Short mmCIF file of C-alpha atoms in Angstrom, two decimals:
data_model
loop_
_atom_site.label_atom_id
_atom_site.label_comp_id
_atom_site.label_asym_id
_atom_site.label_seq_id
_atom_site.Cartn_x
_atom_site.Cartn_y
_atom_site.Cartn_z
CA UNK A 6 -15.21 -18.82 -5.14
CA UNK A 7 -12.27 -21.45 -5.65
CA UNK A 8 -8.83 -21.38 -5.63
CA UNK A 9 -6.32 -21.78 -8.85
CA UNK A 10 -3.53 -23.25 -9.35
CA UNK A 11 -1.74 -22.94 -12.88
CA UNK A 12 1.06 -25.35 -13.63
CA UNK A 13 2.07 -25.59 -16.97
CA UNK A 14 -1.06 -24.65 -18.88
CA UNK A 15 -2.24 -22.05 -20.58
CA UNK A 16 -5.16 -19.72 -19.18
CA UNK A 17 -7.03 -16.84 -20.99
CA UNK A 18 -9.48 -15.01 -18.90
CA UNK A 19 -12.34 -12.47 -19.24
CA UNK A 20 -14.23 -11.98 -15.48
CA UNK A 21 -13.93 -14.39 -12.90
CA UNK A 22 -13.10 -14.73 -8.98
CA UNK A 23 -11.38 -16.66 -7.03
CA UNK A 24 -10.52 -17.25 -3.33
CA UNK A 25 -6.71 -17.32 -4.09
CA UNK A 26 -4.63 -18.06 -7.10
CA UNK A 27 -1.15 -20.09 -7.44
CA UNK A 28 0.80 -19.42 -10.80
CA UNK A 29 3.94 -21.91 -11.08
CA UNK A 30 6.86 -21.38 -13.32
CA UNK A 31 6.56 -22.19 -16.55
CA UNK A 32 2.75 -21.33 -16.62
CA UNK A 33 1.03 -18.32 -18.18
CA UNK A 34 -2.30 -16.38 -16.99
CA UNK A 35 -3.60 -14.14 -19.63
CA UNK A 36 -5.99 -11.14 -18.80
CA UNK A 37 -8.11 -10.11 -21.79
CA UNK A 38 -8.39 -6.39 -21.88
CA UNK A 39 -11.26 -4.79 -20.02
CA UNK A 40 -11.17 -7.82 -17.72
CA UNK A 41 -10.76 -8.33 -14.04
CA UNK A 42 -9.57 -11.15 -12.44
CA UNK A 43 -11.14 -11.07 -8.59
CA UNK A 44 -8.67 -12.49 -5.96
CA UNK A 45 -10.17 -12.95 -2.18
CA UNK A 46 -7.73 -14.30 -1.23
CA UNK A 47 -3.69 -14.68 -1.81
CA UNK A 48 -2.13 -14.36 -5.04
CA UNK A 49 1.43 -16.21 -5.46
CA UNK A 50 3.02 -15.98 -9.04
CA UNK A 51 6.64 -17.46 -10.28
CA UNK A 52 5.48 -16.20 -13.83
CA UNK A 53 4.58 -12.84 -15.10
CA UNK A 54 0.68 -11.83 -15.86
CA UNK A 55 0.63 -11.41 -19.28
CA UNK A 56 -2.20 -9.25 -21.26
CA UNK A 57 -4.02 -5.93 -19.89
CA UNK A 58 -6.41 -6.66 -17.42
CA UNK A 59 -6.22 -6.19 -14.54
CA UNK A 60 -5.95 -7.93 -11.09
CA UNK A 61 -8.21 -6.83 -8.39
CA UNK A 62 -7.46 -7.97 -4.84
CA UNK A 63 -10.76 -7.73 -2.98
CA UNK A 64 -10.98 -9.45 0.19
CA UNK A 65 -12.10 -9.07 3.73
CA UNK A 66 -9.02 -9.86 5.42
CA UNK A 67 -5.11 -9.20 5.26
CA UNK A 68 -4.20 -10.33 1.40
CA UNK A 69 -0.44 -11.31 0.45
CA UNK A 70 1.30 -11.06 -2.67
CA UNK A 71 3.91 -12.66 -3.12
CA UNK A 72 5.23 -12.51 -6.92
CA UNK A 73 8.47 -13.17 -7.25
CA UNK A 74 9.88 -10.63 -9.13
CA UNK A 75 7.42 -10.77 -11.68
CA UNK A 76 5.05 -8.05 -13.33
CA UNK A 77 1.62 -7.48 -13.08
CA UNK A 78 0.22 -5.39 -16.10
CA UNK A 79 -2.62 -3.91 -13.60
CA UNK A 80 -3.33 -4.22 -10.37
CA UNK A 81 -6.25 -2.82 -8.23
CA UNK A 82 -6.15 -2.70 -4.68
CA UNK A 83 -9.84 -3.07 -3.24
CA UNK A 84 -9.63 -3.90 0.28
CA UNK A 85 -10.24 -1.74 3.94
CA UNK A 86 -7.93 -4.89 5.16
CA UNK A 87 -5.43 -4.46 2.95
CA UNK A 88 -2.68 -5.93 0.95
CA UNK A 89 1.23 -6.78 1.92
CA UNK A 90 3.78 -7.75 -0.76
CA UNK A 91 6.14 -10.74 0.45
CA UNK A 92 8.11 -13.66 -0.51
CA UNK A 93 10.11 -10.90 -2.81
CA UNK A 94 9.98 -7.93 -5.16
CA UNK A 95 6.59 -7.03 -7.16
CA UNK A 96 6.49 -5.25 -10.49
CA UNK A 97 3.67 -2.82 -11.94
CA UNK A 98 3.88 -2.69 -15.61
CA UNK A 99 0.99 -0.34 -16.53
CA UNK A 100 -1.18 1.12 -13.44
CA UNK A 101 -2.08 0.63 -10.18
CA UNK A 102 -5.37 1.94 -8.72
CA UNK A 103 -6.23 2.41 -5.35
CA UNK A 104 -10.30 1.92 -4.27
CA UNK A 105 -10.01 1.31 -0.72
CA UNK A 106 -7.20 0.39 1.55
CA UNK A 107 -3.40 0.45 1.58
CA UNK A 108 -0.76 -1.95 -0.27
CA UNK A 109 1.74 -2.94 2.16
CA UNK A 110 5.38 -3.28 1.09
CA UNK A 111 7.03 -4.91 4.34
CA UNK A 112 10.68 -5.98 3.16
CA UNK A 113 9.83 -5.73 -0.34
CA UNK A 114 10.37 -3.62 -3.01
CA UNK A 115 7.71 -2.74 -5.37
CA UNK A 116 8.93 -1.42 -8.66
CA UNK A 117 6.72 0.82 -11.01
CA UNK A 118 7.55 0.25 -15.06
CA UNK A 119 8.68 3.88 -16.59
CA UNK A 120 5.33 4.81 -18.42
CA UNK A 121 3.09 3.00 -15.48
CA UNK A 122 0.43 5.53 -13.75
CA UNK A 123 -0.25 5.11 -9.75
CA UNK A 124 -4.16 6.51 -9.50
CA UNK A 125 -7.02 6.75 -6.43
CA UNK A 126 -4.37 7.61 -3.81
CA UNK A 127 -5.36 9.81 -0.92
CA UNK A 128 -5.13 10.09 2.87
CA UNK A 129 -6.16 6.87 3.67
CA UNK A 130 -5.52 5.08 0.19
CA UNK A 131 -1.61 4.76 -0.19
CA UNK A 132 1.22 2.46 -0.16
CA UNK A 133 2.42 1.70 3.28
CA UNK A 134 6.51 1.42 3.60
CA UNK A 135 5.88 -0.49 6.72
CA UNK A 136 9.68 -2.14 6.33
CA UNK A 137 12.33 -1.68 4.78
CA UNK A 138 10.63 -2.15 0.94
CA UNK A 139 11.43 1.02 -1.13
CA UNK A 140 8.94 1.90 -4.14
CA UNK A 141 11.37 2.26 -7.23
CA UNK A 142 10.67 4.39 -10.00
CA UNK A 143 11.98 2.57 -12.92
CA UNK A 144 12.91 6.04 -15.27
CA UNK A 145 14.05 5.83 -19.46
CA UNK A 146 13.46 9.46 -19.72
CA UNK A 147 13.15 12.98 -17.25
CA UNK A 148 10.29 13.01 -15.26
CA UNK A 149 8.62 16.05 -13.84
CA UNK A 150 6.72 15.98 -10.79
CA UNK A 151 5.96 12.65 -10.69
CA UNK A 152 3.57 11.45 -7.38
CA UNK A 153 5.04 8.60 -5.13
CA UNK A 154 2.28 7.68 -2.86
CA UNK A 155 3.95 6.70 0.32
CA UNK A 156 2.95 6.96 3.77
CA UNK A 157 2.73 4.81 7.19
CA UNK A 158 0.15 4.17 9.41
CA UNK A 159 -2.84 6.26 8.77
CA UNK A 160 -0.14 8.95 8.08
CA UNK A 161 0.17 10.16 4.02
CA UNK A 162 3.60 11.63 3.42
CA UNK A 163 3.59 11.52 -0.73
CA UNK A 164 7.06 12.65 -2.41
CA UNK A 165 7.55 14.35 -6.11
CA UNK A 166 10.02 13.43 -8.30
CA UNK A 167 12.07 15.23 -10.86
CA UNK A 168 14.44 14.50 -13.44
CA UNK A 169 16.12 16.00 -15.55
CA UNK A 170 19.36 15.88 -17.47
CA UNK A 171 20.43 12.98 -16.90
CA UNK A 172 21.24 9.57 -18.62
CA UNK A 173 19.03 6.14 -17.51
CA UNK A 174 20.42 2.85 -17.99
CA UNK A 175 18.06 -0.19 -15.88
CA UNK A 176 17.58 2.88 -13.59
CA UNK A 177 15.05 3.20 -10.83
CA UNK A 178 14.76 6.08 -8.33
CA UNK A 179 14.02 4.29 -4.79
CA UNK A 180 11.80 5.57 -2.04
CA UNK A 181 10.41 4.80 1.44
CA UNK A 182 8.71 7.12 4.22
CA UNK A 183 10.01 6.28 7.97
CA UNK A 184 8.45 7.81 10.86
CA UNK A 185 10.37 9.49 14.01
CA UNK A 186 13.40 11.48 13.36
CA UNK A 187 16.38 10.29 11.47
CA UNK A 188 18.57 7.52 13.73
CA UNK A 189 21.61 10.30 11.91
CA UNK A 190 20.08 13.35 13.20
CA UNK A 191 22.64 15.82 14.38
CA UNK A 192 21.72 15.79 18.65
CA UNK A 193 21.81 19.51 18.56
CA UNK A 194 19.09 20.01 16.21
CA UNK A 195 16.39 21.55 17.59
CA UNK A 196 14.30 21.84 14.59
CA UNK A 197 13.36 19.10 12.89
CA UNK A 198 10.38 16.64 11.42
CA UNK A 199 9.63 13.59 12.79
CA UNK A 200 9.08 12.09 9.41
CA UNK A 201 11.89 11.43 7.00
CA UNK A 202 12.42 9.87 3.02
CA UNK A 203 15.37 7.26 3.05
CA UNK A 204 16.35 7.06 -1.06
CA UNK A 205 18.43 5.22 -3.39
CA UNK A 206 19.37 5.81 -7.09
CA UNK A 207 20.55 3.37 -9.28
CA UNK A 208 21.43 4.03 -13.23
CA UNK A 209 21.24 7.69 -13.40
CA UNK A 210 24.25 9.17 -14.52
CA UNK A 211 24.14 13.35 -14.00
CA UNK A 212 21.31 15.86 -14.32
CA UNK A 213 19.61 17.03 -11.58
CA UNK A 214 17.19 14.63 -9.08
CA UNK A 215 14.92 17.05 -6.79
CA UNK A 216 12.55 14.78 -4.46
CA UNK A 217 10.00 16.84 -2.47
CA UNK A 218 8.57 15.25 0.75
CA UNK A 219 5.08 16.31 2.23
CA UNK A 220 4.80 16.60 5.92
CA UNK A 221 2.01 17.15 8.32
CA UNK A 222 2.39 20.70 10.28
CA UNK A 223 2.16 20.53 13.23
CA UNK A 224 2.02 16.80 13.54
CA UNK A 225 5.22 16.33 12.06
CA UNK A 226 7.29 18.93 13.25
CA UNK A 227 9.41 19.61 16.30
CA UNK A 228 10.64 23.14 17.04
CA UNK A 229 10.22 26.02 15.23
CA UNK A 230 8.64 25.07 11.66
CA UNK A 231 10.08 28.27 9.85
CA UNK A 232 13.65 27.23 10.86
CA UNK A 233 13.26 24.36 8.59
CA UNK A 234 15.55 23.40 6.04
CA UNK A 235 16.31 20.78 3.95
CA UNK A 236 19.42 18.10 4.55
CA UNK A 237 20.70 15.12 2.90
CA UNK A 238 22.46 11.98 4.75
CA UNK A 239 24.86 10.75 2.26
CA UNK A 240 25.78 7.65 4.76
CA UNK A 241 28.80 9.46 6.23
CA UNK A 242 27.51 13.09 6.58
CA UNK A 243 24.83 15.72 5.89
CA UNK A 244 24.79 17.93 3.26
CA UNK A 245 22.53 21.32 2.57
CA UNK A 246 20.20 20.23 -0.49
CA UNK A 247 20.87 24.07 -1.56
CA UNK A 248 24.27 22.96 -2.15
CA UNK A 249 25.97 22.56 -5.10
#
């Protein structure tokens, strides 16, 4: 295995590994389709991966990436260590597939492209909103029912997204899963969960967005479970999401 570092050249690539991999500004890696490009190590990019292969991070420790803002057509997360984004934002343009372990987002966000598919996600395969990184849903059209596969810990708590009606322009639907009740809760609430789905929107203009959490019962719940109902904290106050 060695390590990478691409300045200003230009790099096509079939199959190949490498302990870590430095992409500088300026620079282009190109992933041939079918390919895999086999990271061990850290991957830092100021560029985005061009082509339609795919990266697969694969090591046997704690992986960063870190890319900058930029896109990665595919990206595979192979790891029981796992991965954590830093530095800043990451981008999935086409898919990401999960084999083994989690993809951390810290403080980052990690955007999905509108027509990019999130696959191999379970109870113990995920992405991990261990910070304050959202996952945002870039949308250019409705969307019904579409999988966000968030959780913390060893705890999955996926939301479903739909949306319809409404106008996109650079829009993105922004989620993260926090555990413990809401810092907001009302203090006489008895019944409540102890898992809750901070959210943003940005660019949506009208229609209807519906986002449907999935909690753990009983882990997750304090009180009397069939008392539950839904509430949104608009910042200021809370709102029935039954209401108009």
């Amino acid at each position: 295995m060695k390590k990478v570092y691409l300045l200003s050249s230009f790099l096509a690539l079939s199959l190949y590994g490498f302990s870590q991999m430095t992409i500088q500004s300026g620079a282009t890696l190109f992933i041939e389709s079918g390919a895999k490009v086999t990271l061990q190590g850290d991957l830092t990019s100021s560029a985005h991966i061009q082509g339609t292969g795919t990266i697969l991070m694969k090591g046997s420790g704690l992986q960063n990436i870190n890319m900058n803002g930029n896109t990665i057509p595919n990206l595979e997360i192979d790891n029981a260590a796992n991965v954590t984004l830093t530095g800043s934002a990451a981008r999935v343009g086409t898919s990401l597939l999960f084999t083994n372990g989690k993809l951390l987002t810290a403080s980052q966000d990690l955007f999905i492209a509108p027509t990019a598919t999130i696959t191999g996600q379970n109870t113990s395969r995920f992405i991990w909103t261990d910070g304050t990184g959202q996952v945002r849903k870039e949308l250019t059209a409705d969307v019904s029912n579409y999988e966000i596969p968030v959780g913390f810990n060893t705890e999955y708590r996926p939301v479903y997204l739909t949306s319809t009606g409404g106008t996109y322009s650079s829009a993105n639907f922004g989620v993260r899963v926090a555990s413990g009740a809401s810092a907001n809760k009302p203090p006489m609430m008895a019944n409540y969960l102890s898992t809750y789905w901070p959210v943003t929107k940005t660019g949506i203009t009208g229609g209807t967005q519906t986002l449907s959490g999935q909690y753990s019962d009983p882990t997750d719940v304090s009180g009397d479970e069939t008392k539950l109902a839904g509430y949104f904290f608009n910042g200021t106050d809370w709102s029935s999401v039954n209401e108009g």
